[in-house]
Structures are given as structure tokens and as C-alpha cells.
Coordinates of C-alpha atoms in Angstrom, one line a residue:
X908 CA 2.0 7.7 -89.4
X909 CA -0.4 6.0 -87.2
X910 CA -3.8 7.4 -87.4
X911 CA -6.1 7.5 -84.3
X912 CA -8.8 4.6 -83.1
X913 CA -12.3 6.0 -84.2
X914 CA -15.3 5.4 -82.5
X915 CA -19.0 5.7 -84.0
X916 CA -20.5 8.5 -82.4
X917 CA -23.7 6.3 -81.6
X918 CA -21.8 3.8 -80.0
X919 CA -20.9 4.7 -76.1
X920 CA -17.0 4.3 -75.7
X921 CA -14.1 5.8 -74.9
X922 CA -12.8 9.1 -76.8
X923 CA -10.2 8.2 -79.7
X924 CA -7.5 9.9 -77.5
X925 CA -7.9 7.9 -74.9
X926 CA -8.4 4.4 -76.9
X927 CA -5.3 5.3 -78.6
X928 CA -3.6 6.0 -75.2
X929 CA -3.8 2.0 -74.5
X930 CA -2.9 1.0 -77.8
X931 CA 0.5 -0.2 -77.5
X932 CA -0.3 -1.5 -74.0
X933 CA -3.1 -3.4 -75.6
X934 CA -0.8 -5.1 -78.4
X935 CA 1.0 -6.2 -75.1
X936 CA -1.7 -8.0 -73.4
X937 CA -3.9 -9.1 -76.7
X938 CA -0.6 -11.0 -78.3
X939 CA 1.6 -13.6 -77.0
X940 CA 5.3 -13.2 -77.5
X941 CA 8.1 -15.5 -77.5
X942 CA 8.1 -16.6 -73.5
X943 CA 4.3 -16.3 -73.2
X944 CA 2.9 -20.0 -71.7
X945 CA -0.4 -20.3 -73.5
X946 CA -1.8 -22.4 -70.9
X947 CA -2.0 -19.4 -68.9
X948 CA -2.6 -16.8 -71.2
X949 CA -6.1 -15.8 -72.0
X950 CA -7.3 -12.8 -75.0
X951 CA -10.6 -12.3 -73.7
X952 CA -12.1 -9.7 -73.3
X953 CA -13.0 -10.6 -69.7
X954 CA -9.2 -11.6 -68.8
X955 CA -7.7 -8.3 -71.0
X956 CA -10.0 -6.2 -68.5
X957 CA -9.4 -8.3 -65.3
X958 CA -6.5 -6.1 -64.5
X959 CA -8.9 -2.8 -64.1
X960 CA -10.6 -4.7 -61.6
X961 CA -7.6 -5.7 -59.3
X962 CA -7.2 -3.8 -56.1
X963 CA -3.0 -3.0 -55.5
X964 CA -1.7 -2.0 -52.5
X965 CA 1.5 0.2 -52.7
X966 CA 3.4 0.6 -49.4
X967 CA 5.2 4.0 -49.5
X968 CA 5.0 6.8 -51.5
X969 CA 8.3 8.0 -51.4
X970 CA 11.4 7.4 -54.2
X971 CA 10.5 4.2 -54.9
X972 CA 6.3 4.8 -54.1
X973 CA 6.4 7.6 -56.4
X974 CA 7.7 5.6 -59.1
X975 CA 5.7 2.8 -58.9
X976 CA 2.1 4.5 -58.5
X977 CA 2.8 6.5 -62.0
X978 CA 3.8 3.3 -63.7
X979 CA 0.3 1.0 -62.1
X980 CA -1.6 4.1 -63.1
X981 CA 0.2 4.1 -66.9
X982 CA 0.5 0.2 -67.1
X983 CA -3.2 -0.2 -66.9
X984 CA -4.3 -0.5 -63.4
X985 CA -7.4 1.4 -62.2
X986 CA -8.1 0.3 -58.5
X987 CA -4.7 1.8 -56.5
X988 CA -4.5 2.1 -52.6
X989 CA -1.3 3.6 -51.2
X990 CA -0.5 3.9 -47.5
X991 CA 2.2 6.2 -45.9
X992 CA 2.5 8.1 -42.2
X993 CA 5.0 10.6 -43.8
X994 CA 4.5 14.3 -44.6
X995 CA 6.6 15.7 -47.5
X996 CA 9.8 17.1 -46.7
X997 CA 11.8 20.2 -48.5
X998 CA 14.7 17.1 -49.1
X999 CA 12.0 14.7 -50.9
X1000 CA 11.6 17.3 -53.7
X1001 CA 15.1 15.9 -55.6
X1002 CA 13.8 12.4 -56.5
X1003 CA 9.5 12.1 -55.4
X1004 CA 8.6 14.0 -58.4
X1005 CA 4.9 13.9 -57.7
X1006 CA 5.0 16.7 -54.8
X1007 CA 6.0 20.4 -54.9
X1008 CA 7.0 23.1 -53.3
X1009 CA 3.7 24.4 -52.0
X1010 CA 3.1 20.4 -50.9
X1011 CA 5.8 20.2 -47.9
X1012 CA 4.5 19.8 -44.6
X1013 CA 1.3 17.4 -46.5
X1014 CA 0.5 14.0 -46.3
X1015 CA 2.8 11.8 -49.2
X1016 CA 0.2 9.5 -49.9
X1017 CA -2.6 12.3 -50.4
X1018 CA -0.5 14.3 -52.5
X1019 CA 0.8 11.3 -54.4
X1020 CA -2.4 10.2 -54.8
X1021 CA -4.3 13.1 -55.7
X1022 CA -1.6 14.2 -58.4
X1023 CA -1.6 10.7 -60.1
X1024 CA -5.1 10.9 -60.5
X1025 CA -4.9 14.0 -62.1
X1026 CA -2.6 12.8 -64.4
X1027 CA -3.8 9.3 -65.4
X1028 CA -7.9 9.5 -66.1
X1029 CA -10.1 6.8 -65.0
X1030 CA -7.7 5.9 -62.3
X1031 CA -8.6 5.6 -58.6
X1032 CA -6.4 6.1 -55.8
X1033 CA -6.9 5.3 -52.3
X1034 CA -4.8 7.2 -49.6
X1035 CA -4.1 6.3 -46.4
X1036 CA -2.0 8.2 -44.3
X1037 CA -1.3 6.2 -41.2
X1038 CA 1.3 3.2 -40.2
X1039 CA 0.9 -0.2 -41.8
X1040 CA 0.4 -2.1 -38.3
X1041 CA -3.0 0.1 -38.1
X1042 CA -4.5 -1.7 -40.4
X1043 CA -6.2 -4.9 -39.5
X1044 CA -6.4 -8.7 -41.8
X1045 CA -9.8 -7.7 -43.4
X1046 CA -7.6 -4.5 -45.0
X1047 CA -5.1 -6.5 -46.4
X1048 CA -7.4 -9.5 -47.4
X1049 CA -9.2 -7.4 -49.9
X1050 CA -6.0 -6.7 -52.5
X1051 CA -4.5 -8.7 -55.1
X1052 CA -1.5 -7.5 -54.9
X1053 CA 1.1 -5.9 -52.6
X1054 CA 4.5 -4.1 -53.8
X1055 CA 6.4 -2.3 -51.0
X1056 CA 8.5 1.0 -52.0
X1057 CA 9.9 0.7 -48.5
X1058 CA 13.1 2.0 -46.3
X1059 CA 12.2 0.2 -43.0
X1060 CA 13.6 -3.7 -42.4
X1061 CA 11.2 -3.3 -39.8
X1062 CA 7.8 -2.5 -41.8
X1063 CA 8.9 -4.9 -44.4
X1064 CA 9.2 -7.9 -41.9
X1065 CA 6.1 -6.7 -40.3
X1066 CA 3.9 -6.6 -43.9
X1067 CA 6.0 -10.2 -44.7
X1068 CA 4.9 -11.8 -41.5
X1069 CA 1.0 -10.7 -41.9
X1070 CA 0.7 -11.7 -45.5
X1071 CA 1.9 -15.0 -44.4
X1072 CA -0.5 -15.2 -41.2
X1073 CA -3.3 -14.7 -43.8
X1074 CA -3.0 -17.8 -45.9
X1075 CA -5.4 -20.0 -45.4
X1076 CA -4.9 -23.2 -47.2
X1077 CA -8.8 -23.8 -48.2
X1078 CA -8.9 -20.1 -49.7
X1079 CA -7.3 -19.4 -52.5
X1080 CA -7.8 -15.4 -52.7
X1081 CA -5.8 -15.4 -48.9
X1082 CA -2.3 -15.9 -50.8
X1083 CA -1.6 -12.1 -51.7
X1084 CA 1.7 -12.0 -53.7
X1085 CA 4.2 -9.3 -52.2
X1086 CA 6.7 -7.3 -54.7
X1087 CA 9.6 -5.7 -52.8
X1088 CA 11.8 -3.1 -53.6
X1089 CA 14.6 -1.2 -52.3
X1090 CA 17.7 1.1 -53.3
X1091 CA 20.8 2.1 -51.5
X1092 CA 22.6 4.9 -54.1
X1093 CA 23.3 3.1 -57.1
X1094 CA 22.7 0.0 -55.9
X1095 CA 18.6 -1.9 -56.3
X1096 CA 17.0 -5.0 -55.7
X1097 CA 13.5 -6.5 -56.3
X1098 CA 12.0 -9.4 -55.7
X1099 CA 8.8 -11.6 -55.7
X1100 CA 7.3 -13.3 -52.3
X1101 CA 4.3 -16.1 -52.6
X1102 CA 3.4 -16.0 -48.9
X1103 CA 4.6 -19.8 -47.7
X1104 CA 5.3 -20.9 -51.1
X1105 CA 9.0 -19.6 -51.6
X1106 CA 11.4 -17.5 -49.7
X1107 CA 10.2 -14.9 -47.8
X1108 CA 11.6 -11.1 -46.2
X1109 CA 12.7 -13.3 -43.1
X1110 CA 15.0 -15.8 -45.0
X1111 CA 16.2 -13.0 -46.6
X1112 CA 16.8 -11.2 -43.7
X1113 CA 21.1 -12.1 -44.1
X1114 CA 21.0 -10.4 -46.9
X1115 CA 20.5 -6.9 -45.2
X1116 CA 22.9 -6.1 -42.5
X1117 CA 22.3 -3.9 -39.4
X1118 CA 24.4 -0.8 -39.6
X1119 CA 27.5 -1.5 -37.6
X1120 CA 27.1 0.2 -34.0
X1121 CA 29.8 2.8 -33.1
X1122 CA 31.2 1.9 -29.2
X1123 CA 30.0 4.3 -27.1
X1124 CA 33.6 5.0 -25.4
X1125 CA 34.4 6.6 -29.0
X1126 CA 30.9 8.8 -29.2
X1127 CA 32.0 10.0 -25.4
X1128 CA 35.5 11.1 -25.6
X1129 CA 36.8 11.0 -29.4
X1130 CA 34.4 11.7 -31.7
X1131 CA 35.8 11.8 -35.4
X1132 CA 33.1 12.1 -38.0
X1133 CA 29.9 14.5 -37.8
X1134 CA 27.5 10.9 -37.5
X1135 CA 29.3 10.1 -33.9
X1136 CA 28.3 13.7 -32.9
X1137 CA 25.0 13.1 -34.1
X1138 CA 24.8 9.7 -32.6
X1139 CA 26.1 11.0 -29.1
X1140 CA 23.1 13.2 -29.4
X1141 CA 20.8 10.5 -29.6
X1142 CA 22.5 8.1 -27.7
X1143 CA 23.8 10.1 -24.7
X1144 CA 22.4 13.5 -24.6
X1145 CA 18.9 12.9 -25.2
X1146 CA 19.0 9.9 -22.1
X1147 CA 20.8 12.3 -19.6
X1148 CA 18.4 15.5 -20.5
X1149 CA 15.1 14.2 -21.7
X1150 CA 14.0 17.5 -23.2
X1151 CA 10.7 15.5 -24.5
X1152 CA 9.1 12.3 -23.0
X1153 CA 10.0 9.7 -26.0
X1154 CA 11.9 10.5 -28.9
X1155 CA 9.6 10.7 -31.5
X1156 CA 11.7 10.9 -35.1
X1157 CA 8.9 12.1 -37.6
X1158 CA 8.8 15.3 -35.1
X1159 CA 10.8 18.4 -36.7
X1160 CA 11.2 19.8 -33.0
X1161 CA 13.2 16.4 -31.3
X1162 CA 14.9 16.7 -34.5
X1163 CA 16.3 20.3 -34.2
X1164 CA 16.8 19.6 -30.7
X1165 CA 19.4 16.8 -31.5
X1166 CA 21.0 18.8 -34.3
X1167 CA 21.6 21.8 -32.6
X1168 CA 23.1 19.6 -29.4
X1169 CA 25.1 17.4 -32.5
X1170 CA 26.7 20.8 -33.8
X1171 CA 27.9 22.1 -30.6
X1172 CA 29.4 18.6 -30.1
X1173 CA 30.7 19.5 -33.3
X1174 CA 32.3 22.6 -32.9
X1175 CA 33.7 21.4 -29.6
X1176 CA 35.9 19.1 -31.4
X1177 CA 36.9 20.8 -34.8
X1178 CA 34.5 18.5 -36.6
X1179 CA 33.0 19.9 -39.9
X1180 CA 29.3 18.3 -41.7
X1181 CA 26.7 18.5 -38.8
X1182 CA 23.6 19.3 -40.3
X1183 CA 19.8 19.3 -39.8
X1184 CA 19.6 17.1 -42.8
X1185 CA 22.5 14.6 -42.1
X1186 CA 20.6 14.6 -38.3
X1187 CA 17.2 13.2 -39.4
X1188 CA 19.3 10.9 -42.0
X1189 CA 21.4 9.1 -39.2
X1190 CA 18.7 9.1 -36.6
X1191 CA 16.3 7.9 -39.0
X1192 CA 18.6 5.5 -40.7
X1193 CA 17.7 7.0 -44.2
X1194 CA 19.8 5.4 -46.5
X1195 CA 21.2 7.6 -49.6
X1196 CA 19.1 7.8 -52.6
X1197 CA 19.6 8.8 -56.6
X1198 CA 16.1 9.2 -58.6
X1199 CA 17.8 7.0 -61.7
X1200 CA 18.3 3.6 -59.6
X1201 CA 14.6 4.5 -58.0
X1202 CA 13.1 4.9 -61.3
X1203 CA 15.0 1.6 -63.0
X1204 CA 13.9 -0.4 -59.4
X1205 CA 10.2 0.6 -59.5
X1206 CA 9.8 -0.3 -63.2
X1207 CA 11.4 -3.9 -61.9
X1208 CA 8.8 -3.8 -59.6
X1209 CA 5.8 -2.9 -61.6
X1210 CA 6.9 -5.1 -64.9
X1211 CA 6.2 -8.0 -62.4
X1212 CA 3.0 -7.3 -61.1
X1213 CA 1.9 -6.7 -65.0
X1214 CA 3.2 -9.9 -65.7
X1215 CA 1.7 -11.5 -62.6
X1216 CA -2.0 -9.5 -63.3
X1217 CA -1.5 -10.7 -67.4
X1218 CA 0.3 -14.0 -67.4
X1219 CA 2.1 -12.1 -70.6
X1220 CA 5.4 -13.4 -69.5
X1221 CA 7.0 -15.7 -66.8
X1222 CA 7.6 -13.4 -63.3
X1223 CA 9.9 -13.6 -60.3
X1224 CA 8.3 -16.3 -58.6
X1225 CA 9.1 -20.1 -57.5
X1226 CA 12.1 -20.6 -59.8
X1227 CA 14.3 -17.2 -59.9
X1228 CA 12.7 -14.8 -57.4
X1229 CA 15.3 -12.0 -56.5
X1230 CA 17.0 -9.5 -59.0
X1231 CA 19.7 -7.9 -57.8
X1232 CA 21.0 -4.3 -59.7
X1233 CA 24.2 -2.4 -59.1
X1234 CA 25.3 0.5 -61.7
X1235 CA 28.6 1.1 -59.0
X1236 CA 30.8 0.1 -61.9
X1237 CA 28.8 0.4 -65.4
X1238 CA 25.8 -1.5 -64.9
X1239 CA 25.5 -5.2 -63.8
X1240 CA 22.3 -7.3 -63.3
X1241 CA 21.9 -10.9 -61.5
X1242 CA 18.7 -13.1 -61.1
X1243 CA 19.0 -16.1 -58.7
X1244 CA 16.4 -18.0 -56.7
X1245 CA 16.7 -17.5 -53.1
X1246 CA 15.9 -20.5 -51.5
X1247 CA 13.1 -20.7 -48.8
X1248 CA 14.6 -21.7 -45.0
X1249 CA 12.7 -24.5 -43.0
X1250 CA 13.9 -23.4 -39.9
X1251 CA 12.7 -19.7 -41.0
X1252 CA 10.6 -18.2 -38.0
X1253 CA 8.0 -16.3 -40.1
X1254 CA 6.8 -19.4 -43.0
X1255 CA 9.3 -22.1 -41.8
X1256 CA 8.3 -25.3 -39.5
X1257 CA 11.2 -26.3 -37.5
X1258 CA 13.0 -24.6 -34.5
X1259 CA 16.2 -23.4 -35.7
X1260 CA 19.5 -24.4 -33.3
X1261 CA 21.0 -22.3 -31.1
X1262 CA 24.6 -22.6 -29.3
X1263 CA 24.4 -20.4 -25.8
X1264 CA 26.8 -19.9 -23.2
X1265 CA 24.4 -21.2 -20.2
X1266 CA 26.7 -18.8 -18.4
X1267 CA 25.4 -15.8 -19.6
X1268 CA 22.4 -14.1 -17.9
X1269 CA 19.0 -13.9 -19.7
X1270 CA 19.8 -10.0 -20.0
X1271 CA 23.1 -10.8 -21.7
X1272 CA 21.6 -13.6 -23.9
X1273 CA 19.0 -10.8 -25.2
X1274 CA 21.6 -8.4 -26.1
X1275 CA 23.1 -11.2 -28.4
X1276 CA 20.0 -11.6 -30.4
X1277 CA 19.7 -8.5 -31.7
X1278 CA 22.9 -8.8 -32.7
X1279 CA 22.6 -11.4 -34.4
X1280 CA 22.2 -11.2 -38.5
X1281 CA 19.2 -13.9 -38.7
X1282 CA 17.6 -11.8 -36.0
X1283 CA 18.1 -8.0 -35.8
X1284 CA 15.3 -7.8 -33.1
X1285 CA 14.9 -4.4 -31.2
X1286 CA 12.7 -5.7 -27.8
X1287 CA 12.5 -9.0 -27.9
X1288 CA 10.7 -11.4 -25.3
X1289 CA 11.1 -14.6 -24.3
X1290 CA 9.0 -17.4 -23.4
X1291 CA 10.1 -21.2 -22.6
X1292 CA 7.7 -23.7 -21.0
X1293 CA 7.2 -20.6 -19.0
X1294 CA 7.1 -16.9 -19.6
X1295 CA 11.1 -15.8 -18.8
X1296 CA 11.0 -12.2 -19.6
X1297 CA 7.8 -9.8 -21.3
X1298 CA 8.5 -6.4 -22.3
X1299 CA 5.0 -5.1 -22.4
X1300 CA 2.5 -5.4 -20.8
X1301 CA 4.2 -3.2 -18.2
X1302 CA 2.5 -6.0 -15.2
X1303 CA 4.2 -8.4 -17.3
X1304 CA 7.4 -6.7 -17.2
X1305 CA 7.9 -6.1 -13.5
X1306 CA 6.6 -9.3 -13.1
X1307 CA 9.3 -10.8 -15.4
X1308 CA 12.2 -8.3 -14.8
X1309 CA 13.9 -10.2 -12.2
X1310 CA 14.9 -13.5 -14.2
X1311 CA 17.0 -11.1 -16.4
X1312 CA 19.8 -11.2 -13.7
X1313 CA 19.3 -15.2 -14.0
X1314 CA 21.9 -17.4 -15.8
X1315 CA 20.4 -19.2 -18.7
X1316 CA 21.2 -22.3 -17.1
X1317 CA 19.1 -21.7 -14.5
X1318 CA 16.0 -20.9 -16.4
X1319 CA 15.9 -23.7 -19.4
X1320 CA 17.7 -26.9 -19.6
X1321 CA 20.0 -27.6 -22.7
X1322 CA 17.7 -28.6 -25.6
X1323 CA 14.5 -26.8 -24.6
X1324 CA 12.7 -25.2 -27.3
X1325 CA 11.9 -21.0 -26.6
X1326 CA 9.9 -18.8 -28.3
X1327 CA 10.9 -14.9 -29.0
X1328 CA 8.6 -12.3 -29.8
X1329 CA 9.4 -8.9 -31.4
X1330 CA 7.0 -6.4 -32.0
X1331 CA 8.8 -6.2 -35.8
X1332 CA 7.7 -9.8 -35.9
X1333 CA 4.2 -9.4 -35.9
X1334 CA 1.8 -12.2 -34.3
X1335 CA 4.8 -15.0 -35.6
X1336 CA 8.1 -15.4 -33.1
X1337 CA 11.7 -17.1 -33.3
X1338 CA 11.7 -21.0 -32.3
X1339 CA 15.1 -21.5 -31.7
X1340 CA 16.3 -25.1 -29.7
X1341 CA 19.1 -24.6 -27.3
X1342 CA 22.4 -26.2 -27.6
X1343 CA 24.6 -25.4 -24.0
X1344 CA 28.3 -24.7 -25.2
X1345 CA 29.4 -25.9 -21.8
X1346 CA 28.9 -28.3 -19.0
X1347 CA 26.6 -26.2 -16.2
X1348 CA 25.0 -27.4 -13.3
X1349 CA 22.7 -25.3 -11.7
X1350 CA 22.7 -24.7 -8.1
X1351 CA 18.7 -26.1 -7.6
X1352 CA 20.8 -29.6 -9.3
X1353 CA 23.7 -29.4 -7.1
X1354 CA 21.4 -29.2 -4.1
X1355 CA 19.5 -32.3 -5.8
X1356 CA 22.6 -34.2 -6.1
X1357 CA 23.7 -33.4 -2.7
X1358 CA 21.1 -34.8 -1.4
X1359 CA 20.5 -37.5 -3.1
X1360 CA 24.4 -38.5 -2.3

């Protein structure tokens, strides 16, 4: 039986309970093993304690935050920020272990933060409770590290895009590795980012899907499942009635309004399964969770930033950066390198091509890009040699408005380069170069050529 560390009274140090608490941690970072590079690896004293010293920033404390702020806290890191707008929900309790009953209706990353530090002695964490894009570069400059626990394609291209603005090739402390996460029932991934070094969230971005839309004809006559009732609420009902000024879908009261008009939709039609939580779920997009595949995706998560902080072993990085889990059918794992995209928008240099009907107005041509995969933008604008259309500022916008009734053609010329902006983009935009599928001549040439005949 193992006895505990001792320490000399006279000697200033931590208590043997607590020395022994790091011991098997220690044998991990003290020792090389069998994949350790030795180039890299260093015993010291000074490099053993570096990792109390590294600020982390976790994004989200929910399933996956949870998880991942207990293991930093028991894997040997001290200086933990977390950031999360949320409050804690009756339906969290299931799988975000760190909150109770007497904690819904609180802030997740206070509560997260102030039970882990209960817990784990010595370690500080920073909450923030607040949205990512209020933060501003000198925020994010001072971390080491970033791992997102997140369910939002749209925060995690906005995080992806700003940790790539911030390298700066002359400063070495700008490149802020980003460890990703993310679950979908029994299905994981993780993954490793080195900001304009390898593939980033935006190449990537194929790999996640929008959620197929439901044509509205179906949500207003023949609804068949409880989520087109829920979606004609949102959709239809909240446009025609506007019981609030703008939907805001963090507020309990918008949300009981849609569930309550959702179940009378319901009950009109014979359809059973409306319900206030399966509201906020399709409204919100929250995608269906199970604590296991959280817990086995957040230990992914944080065994790579150990091994990033340590150098103990080889992490996700510039040869095999994305793990991919799925316990569907028994359990199956698969590493691959995803390869980094030139024409990518976010850390790519070229403008990507684009075949467009010239045809088509610039309203109609809008409407296709958030369609498409590559894209999935929500209000995009679009600027040429010339601004063509500018959702905000609102001077802009009326400004701009009328050139979405204009055919492409008549705005660009085939092979002009434009420029789209998204607000889930950050400060970085689309370059795509136009390729006209058809001959078009606009009327401006045809009065050209007429007279020049």
C-alpha cells in the first residue's frame, strides 16, 4: 500500500494530502513514455510548473463545459476563465452535473465556476457571464489556450475567425490554439485548430449541415409532427402577431408564448408531443444530448490541451487534427487530418469560384448563399467594386435596398471578385469570383452597342 508524501514540518509546502493528490499526475509529466519526442519534453521544475501558470479559456459551461472545467481543474491547471450568457435551466440538471436544484434561474458560468473551485483547491476560475462577441482582442490575447464546449455553428465560426485575426506573424504568443468539441446523442467529435497553420472551423464548415428547412406550404396547411407546429409558431404566428418587439430565445416569456400558440396548433390537428421543452429545443436548435458521449468528448478535449501545455505526447495538430466518435453501433473511433482550404474565407488566400445565374436578382442570389453548405450565412452583405447591398447600418440599408430587385448582371460583370460579410463571420468575409452560367447582356450594353452600331 502506498504510503503518503511527507513533508518536514520546517519546510513550507504543501500538506501530504495534497502532494499525494498530484502524484500520479506528476509520474505523467516527470517521465517520458513510449511516444514522448525528447526534443520537446522538458523535467524541470520550471517546465513541470509552467502549466499552473497558463491562462485557459473554456467557451460554455454546459454538457460539454461542465466536463471539461472539472477535468483542467483535476489535470493540473490553476488559471481557468469560462464565459457563458446562459442561466441554468430545470432540463440542464440530467447531464451539467456541477449545478443543482436551488441553482436554476443562475448564471452557468458562476455556478460552474464557483462549485469547481470548491472542489479542486488552489484553483482559480474566472466567470464571465456575457456573449463571446463582447469581448474585445486584448481579452482573448491574454490566454494560452482556448477549448470550446459549444452548441452554436455560429459562436464557433465567430471565436475561429477572431483567433485567426489575432496572429500576428512577428509575435509568437498571438497564435492561441483552439480545442473544439461537440456531441449530437451518441455521436462526438474533437479537434485541434493552430490559427492559419492547419484547417480551421470554416473549412470544416461541410462537415456540419444546416438543419433541413420544412416548406412553409406544409407548416400552413398540413402539419404532421409536433416540430412543424412549433415551427409555424415561430415562423408564421410570431410575424403576423408580434406579441413582443424581437424574438428574443433565452426569454422564458417569448418562449411560453410560442408553446402555448404551438399546442393549440397542435390540438387543432390531432397532433400529440408539443411541449415547452421540445419548444425551446427546436427554436433554439438544441441538439439532443446524453452525459456519457459528453463526458468521453470533454476528456478528448482536455487530454489534448495537457498534451499541448506538457509536450508529454504528440496532439491533434498539423498531421491528424480531427477525431471523430460514434457509439451508434458499439463504439467506433477515426482520426484523420482535415486538410486546410486555400480558397477558405476565414485563413485562406484566394477567392473561391462561384457559378451564378446573372438572371437572378441580387435578393434571389442572397437567398442562395445561405443555402449553401460552404456558407450557411444568416444576413449577409454584399460589396463589389461598389457597396451592392448593407444590412446595417440602417442608412446603409435604405440606401442599398433598391439594387436587391436588380439582376446580377446588371450589377457585376462575369469574373468580378465580391466580398460577403456576415455578422457570424466576424471582421473576415467570403471572396468568391463570379462565373455567369449564361450569356447576359445588360440593358446599359445593349444601349452601348446600339449606338455604337
Amino acid at each position: 500500500m502506498s504510503q503518503p508524501l511527507m513533508v518536514s514540518a520546517t519546510i513550507p509546502g504543501p500538506s501530504p494530502a495534497m502532494a499525494s493528490r498530484w502524484q500520479y499526475l506528476d509520474n505523467v509529466r516527470r517521465h517520458t513514455g513510449p511516444f514522448t519526442d525528447p526534443d520537446m519534453f522538458d523535467t524541470s521544475e520550471a517546465a513541470v510548473a509552467q502549466i499552473e501558470k497558463m491562462k485557459i479559456l473554456v467557451i460554455g459551461a454546459g454538457g460539454l463545459g461542465c466536463e471539461i472545467l472539472k477535468n483542467l481543474a483535476l489535470s493540473g491547471f490553476k488559471q481557468i476563465h469560462v464565459i457563458d450568457m446562459d442561466t441554468i435551466d430545470v432540463s440542464n440538471l440530467n447531464r451539467q452535473f456541477l449545478f443543482r436544484q436551488s441553482d436554476v434561474g443562475k448564471s452557468k458560468a458562476e455556478c460552474a465556476a464557483k462549485f469547481v473551485e470548491k472542489r479542486v483547491k488552489g484553483v482559480s476560475i474566472t466567470p464571465h457571464n456575457c456573449k463571446i462577441q463582447d469581448k474585445d482582442e486584448d481579452f482573448y490575447m491574454q490566454f494560452t489556450l482556448v477549448i470550446c464546449g459549444l452548441d452554436s455553428i455560429e459562436a464557433r465560426r465567430w471565436i475561429n475567425s477572431t483567433l485567426v485575426d489575432l496572429v500576428d506573424e512577428e509575435n509568437q504568443d498571438s497564435l492561441k490554439p483552439l480545442i473544439d468539441g461537440g456531441t449530437e446523442g451518441f455521436k462526438g467529435q474533437s479537434r485541434v485548430i493552430y490559427p492559419t497553420i492547419t484547417s480551421c472551423i470554416e473549412c470544416q464548415l461541410d462537415m456540419h449541415a444546416p438543419r433541413a428547412a420544412v416548406p412553409l406550404c406544409t407548416l400552413a396547411t398540413i402539419p404532421r409532427q409536433p416540430e412543424h407546429c412549433i415551427e409555424w409558431a415561430h415562423i408564421m404566428a410570431w410575424e403576423q402577431e408580434k406579441p413582443f418587439p424581437k424574438l428574443d430565445n433565452d426569454d422564458p416569456e417569448h418562449i411560453t408564448w410560442l408553446y402555448k400558440k404551438a399546442l393549440a396548433r397542435a390540438q387543432e390537428f390531432n397532433i400529440p408531443g408539443v411541449t415547452y421543452s421540445l419548444t425551446q429545443g427546436v427554436v433554439k436548435n438544441i441538439i439532443p444530448a446524453i452525459a456519457s458521449t459528453n463526458a468521453i468528448i470533454a476528456a478528448s478535449c482536455c487530454n489534448e490541451a495537457f498534451k499541448i501545455a506538457t509536450n508529454t505526447n504528440p496532439s491533434l495538430g498539423a498531421q491528424e487534427n480531427y477525431m471523430m466518435y460514434s457509439g451508434n453501433d458499439s463504439i467506433y473511433t477515426y482520426t484523420f487530418k482535415h486538410e486546410k482550404k486555400d480558397d477558405c474565407p476565414v485563413c485562406g488566400n484566394l477567392a473561391r469560384g462561384l457559378d451564378v445565374d446573372p438572371n437572378l436578382t441580387l435578393q434571389e442570389f442572397i437567398d442562395s448563399l445561405a443555402a449553401r453548405p460552404e456558407a450557411q450565412l444568416k444576413k449577409p452583405s454584399i460589396r463589389a467594386q461598389k457597396t451592392l447591398y448593407m444590412q446595417s447600418p440602417e442608412s446603409l440599408r435604405l440606401q442599398t435596398a433598391p439594387n436587391l430587385d436588380k439582376k446580377i448582371g446588371d450589377l457585376v460583370s462575369n469574373g468580378d471578385e465580391i466580398g460577403v460579410t456576415d455578422p457570424s463571420l466576424g471582421r473576415v468575409d467570403f471572396k468568391y469570383k463570379l462565373r455567369f452560367t449564361s450569356d447576359f447582356v445588360s440593358k446599359d450594353k445593349l444601349t452601348t452597342n446600339g449606338d455604337a452600331n
